[in-house]
């Protein structure tokens, strides 16, 4: 019987890295600690169904973003008195996602498989992110992709027996686990001043978005998840558990961090 996905065991919003400077230092340190990518592929595309490579190409497409809209929301928040160090920290965050896309592209190229230029689901999420969202909403939308990416990277390591692909999967799994902490900390700080009913509404909407996203991505990615030994129910339970570890409980009262003038 396949072991279940790894999910956070402690509330991620309690991470000790509380300031943007903390996260900027983390991202810069992580950049110097990346796993070396092996040259050995040890497989060919013919060793696995075509649905595997389509899934991998779609995942690569979703990982890449210029991050313009997220940076716009970040700068708007800073202009209202937010921590200016969040801008360079967010830029490093975006660079990590771009690195994921580049590494996944290397995996596809190694087995002579093409990247995907467009997909209706990716287009839908990009259109949603292009709206003039505030930082809270922008991070909330992005959080769903981070949760799915965290679980997908784990499944990828189990599904395809290639040293290169498994190493890329391990690096992405680690990065996404830290991205979840990063987003949890900032969502906690952004939402802490709000009333409990607004936070309950935000969390309900977050669960609804995750519910819909999982059902939308499953047809294209189920081959990888099933090869890892995980049914849709298993993936859904792990995704919900990860989301719950990320969101601040509505009855929690943490002191609000003072923002820089």
Tab-separated table of C-alpha atoms in Angstrom:
chain	number	residue	atom	x	y	z
A	1	UNK	CA	0.000	0.000	0.000
A	2	UNK	CA	1.365	3.396	-0.998
A	3	UNK	CA	2.278	5.774	1.790
A	4	UNK	CA	0.160	8.945	1.854
A	5	UNK	CA	1.410	12.394	0.857
A	6	UNK	CA	3.425	14.387	3.359
A	7	UNK	CA	1.400	17.229	4.852
A	8	UNK	CA	2.366	19.899	7.415
A	9	UNK	CA	2.032	18.703	11.000
A	10	UNK	CA	2.161	22.130	12.656
A	11	UNK	CA	0.444	25.451	11.841
A	12	UNK	CA	2.549	27.092	9.144
A	13	UNK	CA	1.478	30.596	10.154
A	14	UNK	CA	3.462	30.106	13.378
A	15	UNK	CA	6.732	30.035	11.419
A	16	UNK	CA	9.443	32.016	13.220
A	17	UNK	CA	10.379	33.960	10.086
A	18	UNK	CA	8.029	36.859	10.737
A	19	UNK	CA	9.489	39.757	8.752
A	20	UNK	CA	10.113	40.345	5.083
A	21	UNK	CA	13.823	40.649	5.881
A	22	UNK	CA	13.719	37.140	7.372
A	23	UNK	CA	12.234	35.780	4.171
A	24	UNK	CA	14.578	37.707	1.923
A	25	UNK	CA	17.494	36.161	3.821
A	26	UNK	CA	15.924	32.702	3.493
A	27	UNK	CA	15.390	32.954	-0.275
A	28	UNK	CA	18.932	34.181	-0.828
A	29	UNK	CA	20.326	31.374	1.340
A	30	UNK	CA	18.189	28.765	-0.414
A	31	UNK	CA	19.524	29.909	-3.776
A	32	UNK	CA	22.979	28.780	-2.684
A	33	UNK	CA	21.773	25.426	-1.332
A	34	UNK	CA	20.058	23.928	-4.385
A	35	UNK	CA	20.301	20.218	-5.065
A	36	UNK	CA	22.721	19.470	-7.919
A	37	UNK	CA	20.804	18.111	-10.883
A	38	UNK	CA	22.174	14.799	-12.174
A	39	UNK	CA	22.799	14.367	-15.856
A	40	UNK	CA	21.414	10.829	-15.822
A	41	UNK	CA	17.859	10.483	-17.089
A	42	UNK	CA	17.910	6.661	-17.346
A	43	UNK	CA	14.516	6.536	-19.037
A	44	UNK	CA	12.946	7.348	-22.382
A	45	UNK	CA	9.571	8.859	-23.106
A	46	UNK	CA	8.395	5.471	-24.371
A	47	UNK	CA	8.852	3.974	-20.898
A	48	UNK	CA	5.805	5.861	-19.634
A	49	UNK	CA	2.369	6.733	-21.017
A	50	UNK	CA	1.980	9.936	-22.994
A	51	UNK	CA	-0.360	11.195	-20.268
A	52	UNK	CA	2.651	11.433	-17.924
A	53	UNK	CA	4.480	13.840	-20.212
A	54	UNK	CA	1.382	15.895	-20.921
A	55	UNK	CA	0.878	16.258	-17.179
A	56	UNK	CA	4.507	17.265	-16.648
A	57	UNK	CA	4.301	19.816	-19.471
A	58	UNK	CA	1.135	21.291	-18.009
A	59	UNK	CA	2.729	21.509	-14.576
A	60	UNK	CA	5.713	23.316	-16.087
A	61	UNK	CA	3.387	25.781	-17.803
A	62	UNK	CA	1.675	26.569	-14.513
A	63	UNK	CA	4.950	27.107	-12.663
A	64	UNK	CA	6.148	29.934	-14.884
A	65	UNK	CA	5.009	33.491	-14.335
A	66	UNK	CA	6.560	36.909	-14.738
A	67	UNK	CA	4.838	37.871	-11.487
A	68	UNK	CA	3.836	41.362	-12.634
A	69	UNK	CA	0.437	41.292	-10.955
A	70	UNK	CA	1.765	39.902	-7.692
A	71	UNK	CA	4.442	42.589	-7.620
A	72	UNK	CA	1.857	45.277	-8.357
A	73	UNK	CA	-0.226	44.107	-5.391
A	74	UNK	CA	2.915	44.029	-3.238
A	75	UNK	CA	3.908	47.574	-4.166
A	76	UNK	CA	0.368	48.816	-3.523
A	77	UNK	CA	0.486	47.278	-0.041
A	78	UNK	CA	3.899	48.835	0.632
A	79	UNK	CA	2.592	52.233	-0.500
A	80	UNK	CA	-0.042	52.004	2.249
A	81	UNK	CA	2.607	51.544	4.935
A	82	UNK	CA	3.673	47.934	4.469
A	83	UNK	CA	7.185	46.595	4.935
A	84	UNK	CA	9.280	47.657	1.899
A	85	UNK	CA	11.499	44.583	2.268
A	86	UNK	CA	8.585	42.498	1.010
A	87	UNK	CA	9.223	43.670	-2.569
A	88	UNK	CA	12.682	42.045	-2.938
A	89	UNK	CA	11.501	38.995	-0.957
A	90	UNK	CA	8.567	38.582	-3.341
A	91	UNK	CA	10.888	38.933	-6.328
A	92	UNK	CA	12.994	36.065	-4.989
A	93	UNK	CA	9.823	34.030	-4.478
A	94	UNK	CA	8.876	34.584	-8.126
A	95	UNK	CA	12.390	33.639	-9.258
A	96	UNK	CA	12.059	30.307	-7.472
A	97	UNK	CA	8.866	29.534	-9.361
A	98	UNK	CA	10.598	30.457	-12.609
A	99	UNK	CA	13.475	28.126	-11.696
A	100	UNK	CA	10.962	25.324	-11.202
A	101	UNK	CA	9.644	25.895	-14.712
A	102	UNK	CA	13.174	25.892	-16.134
A	103	UNK	CA	14.080	22.655	-14.333
A	104	UNK	CA	10.879	20.966	-15.483
A	105	UNK	CA	11.649	22.117	-19.004
A	106	UNK	CA	15.037	20.445	-18.698
A	107	UNK	CA	13.283	17.207	-17.709
A	108	UNK	CA	11.003	17.368	-20.735
A	109	UNK	CA	13.892	18.128	-23.062
A	110	UNK	CA	15.870	15.187	-21.659
A	111	UNK	CA	13.178	12.787	-22.886
A	112	UNK	CA	12.520	14.705	-26.122
A	113	UNK	CA	9.101	15.914	-25.080
A	114	UNK	CA	7.771	19.382	-25.920
A	115	UNK	CA	6.711	22.033	-23.480
A	116	UNK	CA	3.112	23.190	-23.508
A	117	UNK	CA	2.432	26.675	-24.824
A	118	UNK	CA	-1.095	27.124	-23.543
A	119	UNK	CA	-3.930	25.364	-21.760
A	120	UNK	CA	-7.412	26.580	-20.975
A	121	UNK	CA	-6.996	25.977	-17.245
A	122	UNK	CA	-3.708	27.863	-17.071
A	123	UNK	CA	-5.287	30.670	-19.078
A	124	UNK	CA	-8.199	30.799	-16.623
A	125	UNK	CA	-5.965	31.148	-13.574
A	126	UNK	CA	-3.754	33.720	-15.262
A	127	UNK	CA	-6.829	35.741	-16.184
A	128	UNK	CA	-7.956	35.603	-12.562
A	129	UNK	CA	-4.552	36.791	-11.356
A	130	UNK	CA	-4.569	39.673	-13.852
A	131	UNK	CA	-7.460	41.305	-12.054
A	132	UNK	CA	-6.571	44.264	-9.862
A	133	UNK	CA	-6.284	42.116	-6.732
A	134	UNK	CA	-5.044	43.309	-3.374
A	135	UNK	CA	-2.170	41.416	-1.774
A	136	UNK	CA	-4.419	39.275	0.427
A	137	UNK	CA	-6.507	38.081	-2.517
A	138	UNK	CA	-3.492	37.625	-4.788
A	139	UNK	CA	-1.791	35.387	-2.216
A	140	UNK	CA	-5.040	33.506	-1.613
A	141	UNK	CA	-5.398	32.651	-5.303
A	142	UNK	CA	-1.736	31.676	-5.530
A	143	UNK	CA	-2.006	29.484	-2.435
A	144	UNK	CA	-4.080	26.901	-4.295
A	145	UNK	CA	-1.368	26.483	-6.912
A	146	UNK	CA	1.280	26.157	-4.193
A	147	UNK	CA	-0.658	23.413	-2.402
A	148	UNK	CA	-1.167	21.442	-5.598
A	149	UNK	CA	2.459	21.972	-6.612
A	150	UNK	CA	3.629	20.719	-3.213
A	151	UNK	CA	1.631	17.492	-3.594
A	152	UNK	CA	2.406	17.064	-7.289
A	153	UNK	CA	6.158	17.300	-6.673
A	154	UNK	CA	5.861	14.456	-4.177
A	155	UNK	CA	3.860	12.344	-6.616
A	156	UNK	CA	6.341	13.024	-9.413
A	157	UNK	CA	9.180	11.504	-7.394
A	158	UNK	CA	7.201	8.288	-6.984
A	159	UNK	CA	5.741	8.094	-10.472
A	160	UNK	CA	8.827	8.410	-12.705
A	161	UNK	CA	12.028	6.498	-11.943
A	162	UNK	CA	14.520	9.012	-13.294
A	163	UNK	CA	17.335	10.506	-11.170
A	164	UNK	CA	16.927	13.866	-12.891
A	165	UNK	CA	13.148	14.054	-12.530
A	166	UNK	CA	13.199	12.778	-8.954
A	167	UNK	CA	15.818	15.351	-7.939
A	168	UNK	CA	13.823	18.148	-9.548
A	169	UNK	CA	10.765	16.851	-7.703
A	170	UNK	CA	12.596	16.864	-4.353
A	171	UNK	CA	13.793	20.427	-4.858
A	172	UNK	CA	10.335	21.642	-5.837
A	173	UNK	CA	8.772	19.830	-2.880
A	174	UNK	CA	11.157	21.595	-0.502
A	175	UNK	CA	10.697	24.988	-2.133
A	176	UNK	CA	6.914	24.701	-2.150
A	177	UNK	CA	6.872	23.665	1.512
A	178	UNK	CA	8.671	26.911	2.320
A	179	UNK	CA	6.465	28.927	-0.022
A	180	UNK	CA	3.478	27.679	1.952
A	181	UNK	CA	5.092	28.970	5.150
A	182	UNK	CA	5.864	32.285	3.456
A	183	UNK	CA	2.280	32.738	2.328
A	184	UNK	CA	0.859	31.542	5.641
A	185	UNK	CA	2.857	34.146	7.569
A	186	UNK	CA	1.816	37.001	5.310
A	187	UNK	CA	-1.826	35.968	5.085
A	188	UNK	CA	-1.865	35.807	8.887
A	189	UNK	CA	-0.459	39.318	9.135
A	190	UNK	CA	-2.779	40.706	6.471
A	191	UNK	CA	-5.889	39.146	7.989
A	192	UNK	CA	-5.173	39.561	11.686
A	193	UNK	CA	-6.680	43.075	11.955
A	194	UNK	CA	-9.915	41.974	10.283
A	195	UNK	CA	-13.090	40.906	12.005
A	196	UNK	CA	-13.653	37.171	12.643
A	197	UNK	CA	-16.600	37.010	10.254
A	198	UNK	CA	-14.493	38.395	7.385
A	199	UNK	CA	-11.805	35.824	8.082
A	200	UNK	CA	-14.393	33.048	8.192
A	201	UNK	CA	-15.734	34.212	4.837
A	202	UNK	CA	-12.212	34.325	3.365
A	203	UNK	CA	-11.491	30.813	4.572
A	204	UNK	CA	-14.775	29.489	3.219
A	205	UNK	CA	-14.021	31.039	-0.172
A	206	UNK	CA	-10.489	29.607	-0.009
A	207	UNK	CA	-11.863	26.111	0.578
A	208	UNK	CA	-14.333	26.538	-2.287
A	209	UNK	CA	-11.568	27.640	-4.647
A	210	UNK	CA	-9.401	24.686	-3.653
A	211	UNK	CA	-12.362	22.307	-4.059
A	212	UNK	CA	-12.940	23.554	-7.591
A	213	UNK	CA	-9.258	23.684	-8.519
A	214	UNK	CA	-8.659	20.069	-7.509
A	215	UNK	CA	-11.519	18.882	-9.686
A	216	UNK	CA	-10.353	21.004	-12.588
A	217	UNK	CA	-6.752	19.749	-12.574
A	218	UNK	CA	-7.481	16.080	-11.836
A	219	UNK	CA	-8.206	14.920	-15.428
A	220	UNK	CA	-4.833	16.218	-16.639
A	221	UNK	CA	-2.754	15.137	-13.641
A	222	UNK	CA	-4.416	11.967	-12.415
A	223	UNK	CA	-1.930	9.741	-14.285
A	224	UNK	CA	0.927	11.013	-12.104
A	225	UNK	CA	-1.068	10.933	-8.875
A	226	UNK	CA	-2.424	7.442	-9.540
A	227	UNK	CA	1.067	6.190	-10.407
A	228	UNK	CA	2.147	7.459	-6.980
A	229	UNK	CA	-0.608	5.315	-5.480
A	230	UNK	CA	-2.924	8.182	-4.560
A	231	UNK	CA	-6.597	8.358	-5.427
A	232	UNK	CA	-8.445	11.630	-5.871
A	233	UNK	CA	-9.781	11.270	-2.330
A	234	UNK	CA	-6.240	10.907	-0.961
A	235	UNK	CA	-5.029	13.996	-2.809
A	236	UNK	CA	-8.076	16.001	-1.758
A	237	UNK	CA	-7.647	15.087	1.913
A	238	UNK	CA	-3.955	16.010	1.793
A	239	UNK	CA	-4.726	19.314	0.062
A	240	UNK	CA	-7.371	20.253	2.630
A	241	UNK	CA	-5.047	19.314	5.510
A	242	UNK	CA	-2.316	21.490	3.998
A	243	UNK	CA	-4.719	24.396	3.550
A	244	UNK	CA	-5.897	24.094	7.144
A	245	UNK	CA	-2.295	24.173	8.360
A	246	UNK	CA	-1.730	27.333	6.348
A	247	UNK	CA	-4.717	29.427	7.388
A	248	UNK	CA	-4.927	31.283	10.683
A	249	UNK	CA	-7.817	29.966	12.818
A	250	UNK	CA	-10.541	32.587	13.035
A	251	UNK	CA	-10.554	32.376	16.832
A	252	UNK	CA	-6.784	32.892	17.148
A	253	UNK	CA	-5.589	36.232	18.449
A	254	UNK	CA	-1.984	36.900	17.553
A	255	UNK	CA	-0.451	40.324	18.176
A	256	UNK	CA	-0.346	42.364	15.025
A	257	UNK	CA	3.151	43.017	13.713
A	258	UNK	CA	4.005	46.700	13.587
A	259	UNK	CA	4.578	47.914	10.062
A	260	UNK	CA	7.299	50.290	9.097
A	261	UNK	CA	6.334	53.864	8.575
